[in-house]
């Protein structure tokens, strides 16, 4: 590589001035964080939304050491835990690192991060009952309402239990990228998670609960690695069969098909972050809600 010619004198002066101004701007951010007039998270988020800001150009190490009470040793440990190298700047973080740093800073501020929690489990384990209990008793949790092409069962309401939509409308939602994930469940109807309400709830700091099938849980893990996956287990296999037959809303052929799906689904439990046994609905619901507030799997 040939050496670059020296910039003309005026450019060097201008560049020098710009560098001084950038350093001063970064020093002002650090001073604001150190005096608690601004949070480190606010500074990081400014850096993420504006790649040319002083915040984007700050090293994570600089940002963290300006937080009152965080010395160099703890900062070095935090960076190692977060998987962020010592040289990284705010604007240069990948999406997983941003999520990890945001969670870390929120925890330092004593805030429980908003979470996307997926509740999955075998057919008839009682996911609907547990999530229904959460919906009624924990109004702070945003409950995702899925779209489905299945017809409504007696007592089910459009917009409450599901959005009951036509095949054409489901096609439209897929084409418009309005679904976070979707799947064909039990080889029959399509079910999908509308994305806009979830984005809005998370942005407003609420936890979000999705009650979806295993394929859906896997898709969510792909597109949102920070999601927490909970698997609801029956107390025993016999109890699961009893619950499946006991519901009585499906034909024997449909029941057989669901039993087969349940057997396959149970085998996937180890892919999940947590398991909750559904012995008693209120107890299981409480455990799920508690897990929403735990800071790390
Ligand atoms: P049901 O027809 O009994 O209400 O639900 C059948 C299955 O579809 C359940 O296992 C439920 O978890 C799953 N399901 C409901 N909504 C969604 C969704 O939006 N996406 C996916 N992948 N599965 C869903």
PDB file of C-alpha atoms and ligand atoms in Angstrom:
ATOM      1  CA  UNK A   1       0.000   0.000   0.000  1.00  0.00           C
ATOM      2  CA  UNK A   2       1.398   3.391  -0.937  1.00  0.00           C
ATOM      3  CA  UNK A   3       1.586   5.843   1.939  1.00  0.00           C
ATOM      4  CA  UNK A   4      -1.197   8.377   1.952  1.00  0.00           C
ATOM      5  CA  UNK A   5      -0.019  11.880   1.164  1.00  0.00           C
ATOM      6  CA  UNK A   6      -0.174  14.244   4.075  1.00  0.00           C
ATOM      7  CA  UNK A   7      -3.442  16.196   4.098  1.00  0.00           C
ATOM      8  CA  UNK A   8      -3.034  19.864   3.367  1.00  0.00           C
ATOM      9  CA  UNK A   9      -2.416  22.042   6.392  1.00  0.00           C
ATOM     10  CA  UNK A  10      -5.996  23.416   6.538  1.00  0.00           C
ATOM     11  CA  UNK A  11      -7.494  19.868   6.511  1.00  0.00           C
ATOM     12  CA  UNK A  12      -5.192  18.829   9.317  1.00  0.00           C
ATOM     13  CA  UNK A  13      -6.284  21.799  11.362  1.00  0.00           C
ATOM     14  CA  UNK A  14      -9.965  21.078  10.634  1.00  0.00           C
ATOM     15  CA  UNK A  15      -9.534  17.384  11.455  1.00  0.00           C
ATOM     16  CA  UNK A  16      -7.736  18.279  14.646  1.00  0.00           C
ATOM     17  CA  UNK A  17     -10.545  20.618  15.650  1.00  0.00           C
ATOM     18  CA  UNK A  18     -13.169  17.970  14.870  1.00  0.00           C
ATOM     19  CA  UNK A  19     -11.286  15.410  16.956  1.00  0.00           C
ATOM     20  CA  UNK A  20     -11.078  17.838  19.871  1.00  0.00           C
ATOM     21  CA  UNK A  21     -14.799  18.615  19.565  1.00  0.00           C
ATOM     22  CA  UNK A  22     -15.656  14.880  19.487  1.00  0.00           C
ATOM     23  CA  UNK A  23     -13.497  14.243  22.544  1.00  0.00           C
ATOM     24  CA  UNK A  24     -15.160  17.112  24.371  1.00  0.00           C
ATOM     25  CA  UNK A  25     -18.612  15.831  23.430  1.00  0.00           C
ATOM     26  CA  UNK A  26     -17.734  12.352  24.752  1.00  0.00           C
ATOM     27  CA  UNK A  27     -16.340  13.893  27.940  1.00  0.00           C
ATOM     28  CA  UNK A  28     -19.649  15.782  28.393  1.00  0.00           C
ATOM     29  CA  UNK A  29     -21.611  12.529  28.058  1.00  0.00           C
ATOM     30  CA  UNK A  30     -19.358  10.842  30.630  1.00  0.00           C
ATOM     31  CA  UNK A  31     -19.732  13.787  33.016  1.00  0.00           C
ATOM     32  CA  UNK A  32     -23.535  13.656  32.691  1.00  0.00           C
ATOM     33  CA  UNK A  33     -23.570   9.920  33.459  1.00  0.00           C
ATOM     34  CA  UNK A  34     -21.121  10.377  36.357  1.00  0.00           C
ATOM     35  CA  UNK A  35     -23.315  13.090  37.902  1.00  0.00           C
ATOM     36  CA  UNK A  36     -26.428  10.946  37.380  1.00  0.00           C
ATOM     37  CA  UNK A  37     -28.068  13.681  35.301  1.00  0.00           C
ATOM     38  CA  UNK A  38     -28.287  11.115  32.531  1.00  0.00           C
ATOM     39  CA  UNK A  39     -28.394   7.301  32.564  1.00  0.00           C
ATOM     40  CA  UNK A  40     -25.817   5.204  30.728  1.00  0.00           C
ATOM     41  CA  UNK A  41     -28.697   3.445  29.000  1.00  0.00           C
ATOM     42  CA  UNK A  42     -30.028   6.721  27.646  1.00  0.00           C
ATOM     43  CA  UNK A  43     -26.552   7.504  26.295  1.00  0.00           C
ATOM     44  CA  UNK A  44     -26.248   4.035  24.714  1.00  0.00           C
ATOM     45  CA  UNK A  45     -29.677   4.337  23.097  1.00  0.00           C
ATOM     46  CA  UNK A  46     -28.766   7.710  21.624  1.00  0.00           C
ATOM     47  CA  UNK A  47     -25.652   6.058  20.168  1.00  0.00           C
ATOM     48  CA  UNK A  48     -27.752   3.253  18.674  1.00  0.00           C
ATOM     49  CA  UNK A  49     -30.235   5.618  17.079  1.00  0.00           C
ATOM     50  CA  UNK A  50     -27.621   8.045  15.688  1.00  0.00           C
ATOM     51  CA  UNK A  51     -24.417   6.534  14.318  1.00  0.00           C
ATOM     52  CA  UNK A  52     -22.786   9.975  14.064  1.00  0.00           C
ATOM     53  CA  UNK A  53     -23.453  11.011  17.659  1.00  0.00           C
ATOM     54  CA  UNK A  54     -20.769  11.427  20.308  1.00  0.00           C
ATOM     55  CA  UNK A  55     -22.435   8.533  22.181  1.00  0.00           C
ATOM     56  CA  UNK A  56     -21.993   6.162  19.213  1.00  0.00           C
ATOM     57  CA  UNK A  57     -18.273   6.914  19.221  1.00  0.00           C
ATOM     58  CA  UNK A  58     -17.770   6.133  22.925  1.00  0.00           C
ATOM     59  CA  UNK A  59     -16.100   2.947  23.995  1.00  0.00           C
ATOM     60  CA  UNK A  60     -18.384   0.747  26.117  1.00  0.00           C
ATOM     61  CA  UNK A  61     -15.614   0.639  28.696  1.00  0.00           C
ATOM     62  CA  UNK A  62     -15.632   4.459  28.936  1.00  0.00           C
ATOM     63  CA  UNK A  63     -19.404   4.535  29.222  1.00  0.00           C
ATOM     64  CA  UNK A  64     -19.497   1.913  31.981  1.00  0.00           C
ATOM     65  CA  UNK A  65     -16.634   3.389  34.028  1.00  0.00           C
ATOM     66  CA  UNK A  66     -18.471   6.698  34.175  1.00  0.00           C
ATOM     67  CA  UNK A  67     -21.358   5.033  36.036  1.00  0.00           C
ATOM     68  CA  UNK A  68     -21.029   5.915  39.746  1.00  0.00           C
ATOM     69  CA  UNK A  69     -19.918   2.873  41.714  1.00  0.00           C
ATOM     70  CA  UNK A  70     -18.482   0.929  38.765  1.00  0.00           C
ATOM     71  CA  UNK A  71     -14.698   0.665  38.950  1.00  0.00           C
ATOM     72  CA  UNK A  72     -12.363  -0.649  36.249  1.00  0.00           C
ATOM     73  CA  UNK A  73     -12.282  -4.187  37.670  1.00  0.00           C
ATOM     74  CA  UNK A  74     -16.050  -4.551  37.729  1.00  0.00           C
ATOM     75  CA  UNK A  75     -16.290  -3.012  34.266  1.00  0.00           C
ATOM     76  CA  UNK A  76     -13.745  -5.512  32.923  1.00  0.00           C
ATOM     77  CA  UNK A  77     -15.738  -8.357  34.481  1.00  0.00           C
ATOM     78  CA  UNK A  78     -19.017  -7.015  33.085  1.00  0.00           C
ATOM     79  CA  UNK A  79     -17.542  -6.706  29.581  1.00  0.00           C
ATOM     80  CA  UNK A  80     -16.313 -10.289  29.762  1.00  0.00           C
ATOM     81  CA  UNK A  81     -19.741 -11.500  30.909  1.00  0.00           C
ATOM     82  CA  UNK A  82     -21.485  -9.539  28.180  1.00  0.00           C
ATOM     83  CA  UNK A  83     -19.111 -10.841  25.518  1.00  0.00           C
ATOM     84  CA  UNK A  84     -18.061  -7.302  24.535  1.00  0.00           C
ATOM     85  CA  UNK A  85     -14.416  -6.606  23.714  1.00  0.00           C
ATOM     86  CA  UNK A  86     -12.519  -3.842  25.465  1.00  0.00           C
ATOM     87  CA  UNK A  87     -12.191  -1.775  22.289  1.00  0.00           C
ATOM     88  CA  UNK A  88     -15.857  -1.875  21.233  1.00  0.00           C
ATOM     89  CA  UNK A  89     -17.687   1.377  20.753  1.00  0.00           C
ATOM     90  CA  UNK A  90     -21.394   1.898  21.449  1.00  0.00           C
ATOM     91  CA  UNK A  91     -22.240   2.243  17.763  1.00  0.00           C
ATOM     92  CA  UNK A  92     -20.311  -0.897  16.855  1.00  0.00           C
ATOM     93  CA  UNK A  93     -22.272  -3.395  18.975  1.00  0.00           C
ATOM     94  CA  UNK A  94     -24.144  -6.234  17.293  1.00  0.00           C
ATOM     95  CA  UNK A  95     -27.834  -6.743  18.035  1.00  0.00           C
ATOM     96  CA  UNK A  96     -27.294  -9.493  20.638  1.00  0.00           C
ATOM     97  CA  UNK A  97     -24.680  -7.376  22.399  1.00  0.00           C
ATOM     98  CA  UNK A  98     -27.096  -4.426  22.446  1.00  0.00           C
ATOM     99  CA  UNK A  99     -29.765  -6.592  24.045  1.00  0.00           C
ATOM    100  CA  UNK A 100     -27.260  -7.906  26.592  1.00  0.00           C
ATOM    101  CA  UNK A 101     -25.967  -4.415  27.407  1.00  0.00           C
ATOM    102  CA  UNK A 102     -29.487  -2.976  27.665  1.00  0.00           C
ATOM    103  CA  UNK A 103     -30.493  -5.762  30.082  1.00  0.00           C
ATOM    104  CA  UNK A 104     -27.337  -5.236  32.118  1.00  0.00           C
ATOM    105  CA  UNK A 105     -27.906  -1.471  32.392  1.00  0.00           C
ATOM    106  CA  UNK A 106     -31.593  -1.916  33.230  1.00  0.00           C
ATOM    107  CA  UNK A 107     -30.708  -4.357  35.992  1.00  0.00           C
ATOM    108  CA  UNK A 108     -28.203  -1.847  37.385  1.00  0.00           C
ATOM    109  CA  UNK A 109     -30.991   0.735  37.429  1.00  0.00           C
ATOM    110  CA  UNK A 110     -33.113  -1.764  39.332  1.00  0.00           C
ATOM    111  CA  UNK A 111     -35.552  -2.144  36.455  1.00  0.00           C
ATOM    112  CA  UNK A 112     -36.753  -5.562  35.383  1.00  0.00           C
ATOM    113  CA  UNK A 113     -36.298  -5.689  31.621  1.00  0.00           C
ATOM    114  CA  UNK A 114     -39.382  -6.123  29.463  1.00  0.00           C
ATOM    115  CA  UNK A 115     -39.412  -9.655  28.225  1.00  0.00           C
ATOM    116  CA  UNK A 116     -40.914 -11.662  25.498  1.00  0.00           C
ATOM    117  CA  UNK A 117     -41.916 -14.960  27.056  1.00  0.00           C
ATOM    118  CA  UNK A 118     -43.108 -17.921  25.038  1.00  0.00           C
ATOM    119  CA  UNK A 119     -45.292 -20.473  26.763  1.00  0.00           C
ATOM    120  CA  UNK A 120     -45.379 -23.725  24.858  1.00  0.00           C
ATOM    121  CA  UNK A 121     -46.042 -27.329  25.747  1.00  0.00           C
ATOM    122  CA  UNK A 122     -47.876 -30.381  24.519  1.00  0.00           C
ATOM    123  CA  UNK A 123     -51.472 -30.306  23.374  1.00  0.00           C
ATOM    124  CA  UNK A 124     -54.016 -30.211  26.210  1.00  0.00           C
ATOM    125  CA  UNK A 125     -51.409 -29.609  28.895  1.00  0.00           C
ATOM    126  CA  UNK A 126     -53.427 -26.569  29.893  1.00  0.00           C
ATOM    127  CA  UNK A 127     -51.525 -23.734  28.183  1.00  0.00           C
ATOM    128  CA  UNK A 128     -54.802 -21.987  27.421  1.00  0.00           C
ATOM    129  CA  UNK A 129     -55.957 -22.229  31.028  1.00  0.00           C
ATOM    130  CA  UNK A 130     -52.636 -21.010  32.445  1.00  0.00           C
ATOM    131  CA  UNK A 131     -52.358 -18.133  29.983  1.00  0.00           C
ATOM    132  CA  UNK A 132     -56.044 -17.266  30.525  1.00  0.00           C
ATOM    133  CA  UNK A 133     -55.383 -17.090  34.256  1.00  0.00           C
ATOM    134  CA  UNK A 134     -52.412 -14.781  33.640  1.00  0.00           C
ATOM    135  CA  UNK A 135     -54.534 -12.622  31.352  1.00  0.00           C
ATOM    136  CA  UNK A 136     -57.156 -12.176  34.050  1.00  0.00           C
ATOM    137  CA  UNK A 137     -54.949 -11.814  37.074  1.00  0.00           C
ATOM    138  CA  UNK A 138     -51.803 -10.104  35.825  1.00  0.00           C
ATOM    139  CA  UNK A 139     -53.001  -7.149  33.742  1.00  0.00           C
ATOM    140  CA  UNK A 140     -49.461  -5.733  33.409  1.00  0.00           C
ATOM    141  CA  UNK A 141     -48.525  -8.602  31.128  1.00  0.00           C
ATOM    142  CA  UNK A 142     -49.356  -7.958  27.493  1.00  0.00           C
ATOM    143  CA  UNK A 143     -51.044 -11.025  26.118  1.00  0.00           C
ATOM    144  CA  UNK A 144     -50.480 -11.663  22.417  1.00  0.00           C
ATOM    145  CA  UNK A 145     -53.653 -12.539  20.495  1.00  0.00           C
ATOM    146  CA  UNK A 146     -52.860 -14.845  17.576  1.00  0.00           C
ATOM    147  CA  UNK A 147     -54.462 -14.881  14.181  1.00  0.00           C
ATOM    148  CA  UNK A 148     -55.855 -18.226  13.025  1.00  0.00           C
ATOM    149  CA  UNK A 149     -57.707 -19.685  10.074  1.00  0.00           C
ATOM    150  CA  UNK A 150     -59.515 -22.149  12.400  1.00  0.00           C
ATOM    151  CA  UNK A 151     -63.192 -21.396  12.982  1.00  0.00           C
ATOM    152  CA  UNK A 152     -64.149 -20.088  16.430  1.00  0.00           C
ATOM    153  CA  UNK A 153     -65.285 -22.627  19.044  1.00  0.00           C
ATOM    154  CA  UNK A 154     -68.361 -21.830  21.110  1.00  0.00           C
ATOM    155  CA  UNK A 155     -67.538 -19.090  23.588  1.00  0.00           C
ATOM    156  CA  UNK A 156     -64.481 -17.852  21.721  1.00  0.00           C
ATOM    157  CA  UNK A 157     -64.433 -14.181  20.799  1.00  0.00           C
ATOM    158  CA  UNK A 158     -62.758 -12.496  17.859  1.00  0.00           C
ATOM    159  CA  UNK A 159     -59.966 -10.220  19.100  1.00  0.00           C
ATOM    160  CA  UNK A 160     -59.936 -11.819  22.553  1.00  0.00           C
ATOM    161  CA  UNK A 161     -59.028 -15.477  22.094  1.00  0.00           C
ATOM    162  CA  UNK A 162     -57.907 -15.193  18.486  1.00  0.00           C
ATOM    163  CA  UNK A 163     -58.334 -13.059  15.420  1.00  0.00           C
ATOM    164  CA  UNK A 164     -60.355 -15.472  13.316  1.00  0.00           C
ATOM    165  CA  UNK A 165     -59.330 -14.693   9.760  1.00  0.00           C
ATOM    166  CA  UNK A 166     -59.879 -16.120   6.282  1.00  0.00           C
ATOM    167  CA  UNK A 167     -57.139 -17.871   4.311  1.00  0.00           C
ATOM    168  CA  UNK A 168     -56.891 -14.810   2.093  1.00  0.00           C
ATOM    169  CA  UNK A 169     -56.428 -12.509   5.050  1.00  0.00           C
ATOM    170  CA  UNK A 170     -53.786 -14.832   6.521  1.00  0.00           C
ATOM    171  CA  UNK A 171     -51.950 -14.801   3.164  1.00  0.00           C
ATOM    172  CA  UNK A 172     -52.090 -11.021   3.202  1.00  0.00           C
ATOM    173  CA  UNK A 173     -50.626 -10.847   6.721  1.00  0.00           C
ATOM    174  CA  UNK A 174     -47.729 -13.095   5.718  1.00  0.00           C
ATOM    175  CA  UNK A 175     -47.068 -11.052   2.568  1.00  0.00           C
ATOM    176  CA  UNK A 176     -47.149  -7.787   4.538  1.00  0.00           C
ATOM    177  CA  UNK A 177     -44.645  -9.233   7.067  1.00  0.00           C
ATOM    178  CA  UNK A 178     -47.137  -8.640   9.866  1.00  0.00           C
ATOM    179  CA  UNK A 179     -46.454 -11.973  11.580  1.00  0.00           C
ATOM    180  CA  UNK A 180     -43.550 -12.571  13.942  1.00  0.00           C
ATOM    181  CA  UNK A 181     -43.978 -16.296  13.240  1.00  0.00           C
ATOM    182  CA  UNK A 182     -46.646 -18.587  11.901  1.00  0.00           C
ATOM    183  CA  UNK A 183     -47.200 -22.326  11.608  1.00  0.00           C
ATOM    184  CA  UNK A 184     -49.647 -24.952  10.448  1.00  0.00           C
ATOM    185  CA  UNK A 185     -50.758 -26.659  13.648  1.00  0.00           C
ATOM    186  CA  UNK A 186     -52.014 -30.283  13.828  1.00  0.00           C
ATOM    187  CA  UNK A 187     -51.709 -30.437  10.026  1.00  0.00           C
ATOM    188  CA  UNK A 188     -54.807 -28.374   9.640  1.00  0.00           C
ATOM    189  CA  UNK A 189     -55.184 -24.659  10.317  1.00  0.00           C
ATOM    190  CA  UNK A 190     -52.682 -21.822  10.264  1.00  0.00           C
ATOM    191  CA  UNK A 191     -51.841 -19.846  13.393  1.00  0.00           C
ATOM    192  CA  UNK A 192     -49.610 -16.767  13.596  1.00  0.00           C
ATOM    193  CA  UNK A 193     -48.399 -14.088  15.998  1.00  0.00           C
ATOM    194  CA  UNK A 194     -49.146 -10.497  14.927  1.00  0.00           C
ATOM    195  CA  UNK A 195     -45.963  -8.473  15.282  1.00  0.00           C
ATOM    196  CA  UNK A 196     -47.041  -4.789  15.670  1.00  0.00           C
ATOM    197  CA  UNK A 197     -48.796  -5.138  19.062  1.00  0.00           C
ATOM    198  CA  UNK A 198     -45.742  -6.966  20.443  1.00  0.00           C
ATOM    199  CA  UNK A 199     -43.302  -4.306  19.301  1.00  0.00           C
ATOM    200  CA  UNK A 200     -45.534  -1.632  20.823  1.00  0.00           C
ATOM    201  CA  UNK A 201     -45.854  -3.438  24.181  1.00  0.00           C
ATOM    202  CA  UNK A 202     -42.112  -4.114  24.479  1.00  0.00           C
ATOM    203  CA  UNK A 203     -41.323  -0.509  23.567  1.00  0.00           C
ATOM    204  CA  UNK A 204     -43.689   0.579  26.354  1.00  0.00           C
ATOM    205  CA  UNK A 205     -41.734  -1.597  28.821  1.00  0.00           C
ATOM    206  CA  UNK A 206     -44.354  -4.321  29.244  1.00  0.00           C
ATOM    207  CA  UNK A 207     -43.659  -8.041  29.336  1.00  0.00           C
ATOM    208  CA  UNK A 208     -45.299  -9.997  26.555  1.00  0.00           C
ATOM    209  CA  UNK A 209     -46.653 -13.521  26.742  1.00  0.00           C
ATOM    210  CA  UNK A 210     -47.085 -15.691  23.652  1.00  0.00           C
ATOM    211  CA  UNK A 211     -48.957 -18.943  23.969  1.00  0.00           C
ATOM    212  CA  UNK A 212     -47.966 -20.783  20.816  1.00  0.00           C
ATOM    213  CA  UNK A 213     -46.957 -24.222  19.589  1.00  0.00           C
ATOM    214  CA  UNK A 214     -43.477 -25.708  19.505  1.00  0.00           C
ATOM    215  CA  UNK A 215     -42.734 -24.731  15.906  1.00  0.00           C
ATOM    216  CA  UNK A 216     -43.732 -21.173  16.798  1.00  0.00           C
ATOM    217  CA  UNK A 217     -41.457 -21.204  19.862  1.00  0.00           C
ATOM    218  CA  UNK A 218     -38.525 -22.303  17.699  1.00  0.00           C
ATOM    219  CA  UNK A 219     -39.231 -19.563  15.148  1.00  0.00           C
ATOM    220  CA  UNK A 220     -39.418 -16.914  17.866  1.00  0.00           C
ATOM    221  CA  UNK A 221     -36.067 -18.066  19.242  1.00  0.00           C
ATOM    222  CA  UNK A 222     -34.617 -17.545  15.754  1.00  0.00           C
ATOM    223  CA  UNK A 223     -35.957 -14.035  15.240  1.00  0.00           C
ATOM    224  CA  UNK A 224     -35.757 -12.881  18.875  1.00  0.00           C
ATOM    225  CA  UNK A 225     -32.894 -14.673  20.617  1.00  0.00           C
ATOM    226  CA  UNK A 226     -33.559 -12.731  23.817  1.00  0.00           C
ATOM    227  CA  UNK A 227     -36.997 -14.352  24.168  1.00  0.00           C
ATOM    228  CA  UNK A 228     -37.447 -16.647  27.142  1.00  0.00           C
ATOM    229  CA  UNK A 229     -38.946 -20.042  26.410  1.00  0.00           C
ATOM    230  CA  UNK A 230     -41.045 -21.852  29.005  1.00  0.00           C
ATOM    231  CA  UNK A 231     -42.306 -25.389  28.551  1.00  0.00           C
ATOM    232  CA  UNK A 232     -45.466 -26.373  30.392  1.00  0.00           C
ATOM    233  CA  UNK A 233     -45.429 -30.013  31.475  1.00  0.00           C
ATOM    234  CA  UNK A 234     -48.302 -32.268  32.540  1.00  0.00           C
ATOM    235  CA  UNK A 235     -47.871 -33.927  35.961  1.00  0.00           C
ATOM    236  CA  UNK A 236     -47.826 -37.301  34.122  1.00  0.00           C
ATOM    237  CA  UNK A 237     -48.444 -38.697  30.639  1.00  0.00           C
ATOM    238  CA  UNK A 238     -51.670 -40.401  31.836  1.00  0.00           C
ATOM    239  CA  UNK A 239     -52.930 -37.090  33.113  1.00  0.00           C
ATOM    240  CA  UNK A 240     -52.183 -35.517  29.736  1.00  0.00           C
ATOM    241  CA  UNK A 241     -54.215 -38.217  27.969  1.00  0.00           C
ATOM    242  CA  UNK A 242     -57.060 -37.710  30.447  1.00  0.00           C
ATOM    243  CA  UNK A 243     -57.044 -33.948  29.806  1.00  0.00           C
ATOM    244  CA  UNK A 244     -56.927 -34.474  26.058  1.00  0.00           C
ATOM    245  CA  UNK A 245     -59.881 -36.872  25.968  1.00  0.00           C
ATOM    246  CA  UNK A 246     -61.719 -34.967  28.698  1.00  0.00           C
ATOM    247  CA  UNK A 247     -61.971 -31.817  26.623  1.00  0.00           C
ATOM    248  CA  UNK A 248     -64.395 -33.562  24.245  1.00  0.00           C
ATOM    249  CA  UNK A 249     -64.333 -30.848  21.622  1.00  0.00           C
ATOM    250  CA  UNK A 250     -62.517 -32.907  18.974  1.00  0.00           C
ATOM    251  CA  UNK A 251     -63.446 -36.040  16.994  1.00  0.00           C
ATOM    252  CA  UNK A 252     -61.673 -39.339  17.923  1.00  0.00           C
ATOM    253  CA  UNK A 253     -59.499 -39.046  14.790  1.00  0.00           C
ATOM    254  CA  UNK A 254     -58.557 -35.489  15.778  1.00  0.00           C
ATOM    255  CA  UNK A 255     -57.832 -36.650  19.354  1.00  0.00           C
ATOM    256  CA  UNK A 256     -55.536 -39.372  18.030  1.00  0.00           C
ATOM    257  CA  UNK A 257     -53.706 -36.851  15.906  1.00  0.00           C
ATOM    258  CA  UNK A 258     -53.289 -34.473  18.836  1.00  0.00           C
ATOM    259  CA  UNK A 259     -52.012 -37.316  21.051  1.00  0.00           C
ATOM    260  CA  UNK A 260     -49.364 -38.106  18.478  1.00  0.00           C
ATOM    261  CA  UNK A 261     -48.383 -34.416  18.245  1.00  0.00           C
ATOM    262  CA  UNK A 262     -48.219 -34.227  22.055  1.00  0.00           C
ATOM    263  CA  UNK A 263     -45.827 -37.200  22.188  1.00  0.00           C
ATOM    264  CA  UNK A 264     -43.470 -35.497  19.730  1.00  0.00           C
ATOM    265  CA  UNK A 265     -43.827 -32.139  21.509  1.00  0.00           C
ATOM    266  CA  UNK A 266     -42.965 -33.599  24.935  1.00  0.00           C
ATOM    267  CA  UNK A 267     -39.681 -34.824  23.501  1.00  0.00           C
ATOM    268  CA  UNK A 268     -38.658 -31.203  22.830  1.00  0.00           C
ATOM    269  CA  UNK A 269     -38.772 -30.022  26.436  1.00  0.00           C
ATOM    270  CA  UNK A 270     -35.001 -29.785  26.827  1.00  0.00           C
ATOM    271  CA  UNK A 271     -34.807 -27.076  24.165  1.00  0.00           C
ATOM    272  CA  UNK A 272     -36.547 -24.735  26.598  1.00  0.00           C
ATOM    273  CA  UNK A 273     -35.049 -22.332  29.144  1.00  0.00           C
ATOM    274  CA  UNK A 274     -37.477 -23.367  31.896  1.00  0.00           C
ATOM    275  CA  UNK A 275     -40.033 -26.070  32.632  1.00  0.00           C
ATOM    276  CA  UNK A 276     -43.154 -25.524  34.701  1.00  0.00           C
ATOM    277  CA  UNK A 277     -45.363 -28.433  35.789  1.00  0.00           C
ATOM    278  CA  UNK A 278     -49.054 -27.662  35.474  1.00  0.00           C
ATOM    279  CA  UNK A 279     -50.404 -29.351  38.594  1.00  0.00           C
ATOM    280  CA  UNK A 280     -52.639 -26.473  39.506  1.00  0.00           C
ATOM    281  CA  UNK A 281     -53.451 -23.538  37.235  1.00  0.00           C
ATOM    282  CA  UNK A 282     -52.949 -20.596  39.626  1.00  0.00           C
ATOM    283  CA  UNK A 283     -49.660 -22.053  40.870  1.00  0.00           C
ATOM    284  CA  UNK A 284     -48.347 -22.689  37.343  1.00  0.00           C
ATOM    285  CA  UNK A 285     -49.437 -19.177  36.268  1.00  0.00           C
ATOM    286  CA  UNK A 286     -47.580 -17.675  39.229  1.00  0.00           C
ATOM    287  CA  UNK A 287     -44.432 -19.607  38.308  1.00  0.00           C
ATOM    288  CA  UNK A 288     -44.624 -18.377  34.710  1.00  0.00           C
ATOM    289  CA  UNK A 289     -45.058 -14.770  35.848  1.00  0.00           C
ATOM    290  CA  UNK A 290     -42.159 -15.134  38.291  1.00  0.00           C
ATOM    291  CA  UNK A 291     -39.957 -16.356  35.461  1.00  0.00           C
ATOM    292  CA  UNK A 292     -40.789 -13.239  33.460  1.00  0.00           C
ATOM    293  CA  UNK A 293     -39.048 -11.205  36.142  1.00  0.00           C
ATOM    294  CA  UNK A 294     -35.908 -13.347  36.466  1.00  0.00           C
ATOM    295  CA  UNK A 295     -32.966 -11.516  34.987  1.00  0.00           C
ATOM    296  CA  UNK A 296     -31.018 -14.311  33.287  1.00  0.00           C
ATOM    297  CA  UNK A 297     -31.755 -17.900  32.239  1.00  0.00           C
TER     298      UNK A 297
HETATM  299  P1  LIG B   1     -56.261 -24.332  19.552  1.00  0.00           P
HETATM  300  O1  LIG B   1     -56.775 -24.545  18.156  1.00  0.00           O
HETATM  301  O2  LIG B   1     -56.544 -25.480  20.444  1.00  0.00           O
HETATM  302  O3  LIG B   1     -56.676 -23.020  20.134  1.00  0.00           O
HETATM  303  O4  LIG B   1     -54.671 -24.211  19.451  1.00  0.00           O
HETATM  304  C1  LIG B   1     -53.946 -25.185  18.796  1.00  0.00           C
HETATM  305  C2  LIG B   1     -52.469 -24.929  18.958  1.00  0.00           C
HETATM  306  O5  LIG B   1     -52.075 -23.754  18.250  1.00  0.00           O
HETATM  307  C3  LIG B   1     -51.989 -24.706  20.384  1.00  0.00           C
HETATM  308  O6  LIG B   1     -50.883 -25.584  20.593  1.00  0.00           O
HETATM  309  C4  LIG B   1     -51.539 -23.287  20.406  1.00  0.00           C
HETATM  310  O7  LIG B   1     -50.455 -23.113  21.292  1.00  0.00           O
HETATM  311  C5  LIG B   1     -51.098 -23.073  18.993  1.00  0.00           C
HETATM  312  N1  LIG B   1     -51.080 -21.659  18.636  1.00  0.00           N
HETATM  313  C6  LIG B   1     -51.972 -20.697  18.985  1.00  0.00           C
HETATM  314  N2  LIG B   1     -51.622 -19.515  18.467  1.00  0.00           N
HETATM  315  C7  LIG B   1     -50.454 -19.727  17.781  1.00  0.00           C
HETATM  316  C8  LIG B   1     -49.574 -18.861  17.046  1.00  0.00           C
HETATM  317  O8  LIG B   1     -49.776 -17.660  16.903  1.00  0.00           O
HETATM  318  N3  LIG B   1     -48.499 -19.443  16.471  1.00  0.00           N
HETATM  319  C9  LIG B   1     -48.223 -20.766  16.603  1.00  0.00           C
HETATM  320  N4  LIG B   1     -47.110 -21.232  16.032  1.00  0.00           N
HETATM  321  N5  LIG B   1     -49.014 -21.586  17.303  1.00  0.00           N
HETATM  322  C10 LIG B   1     -50.115 -21.087  17.884  1.00  0.00           C
END
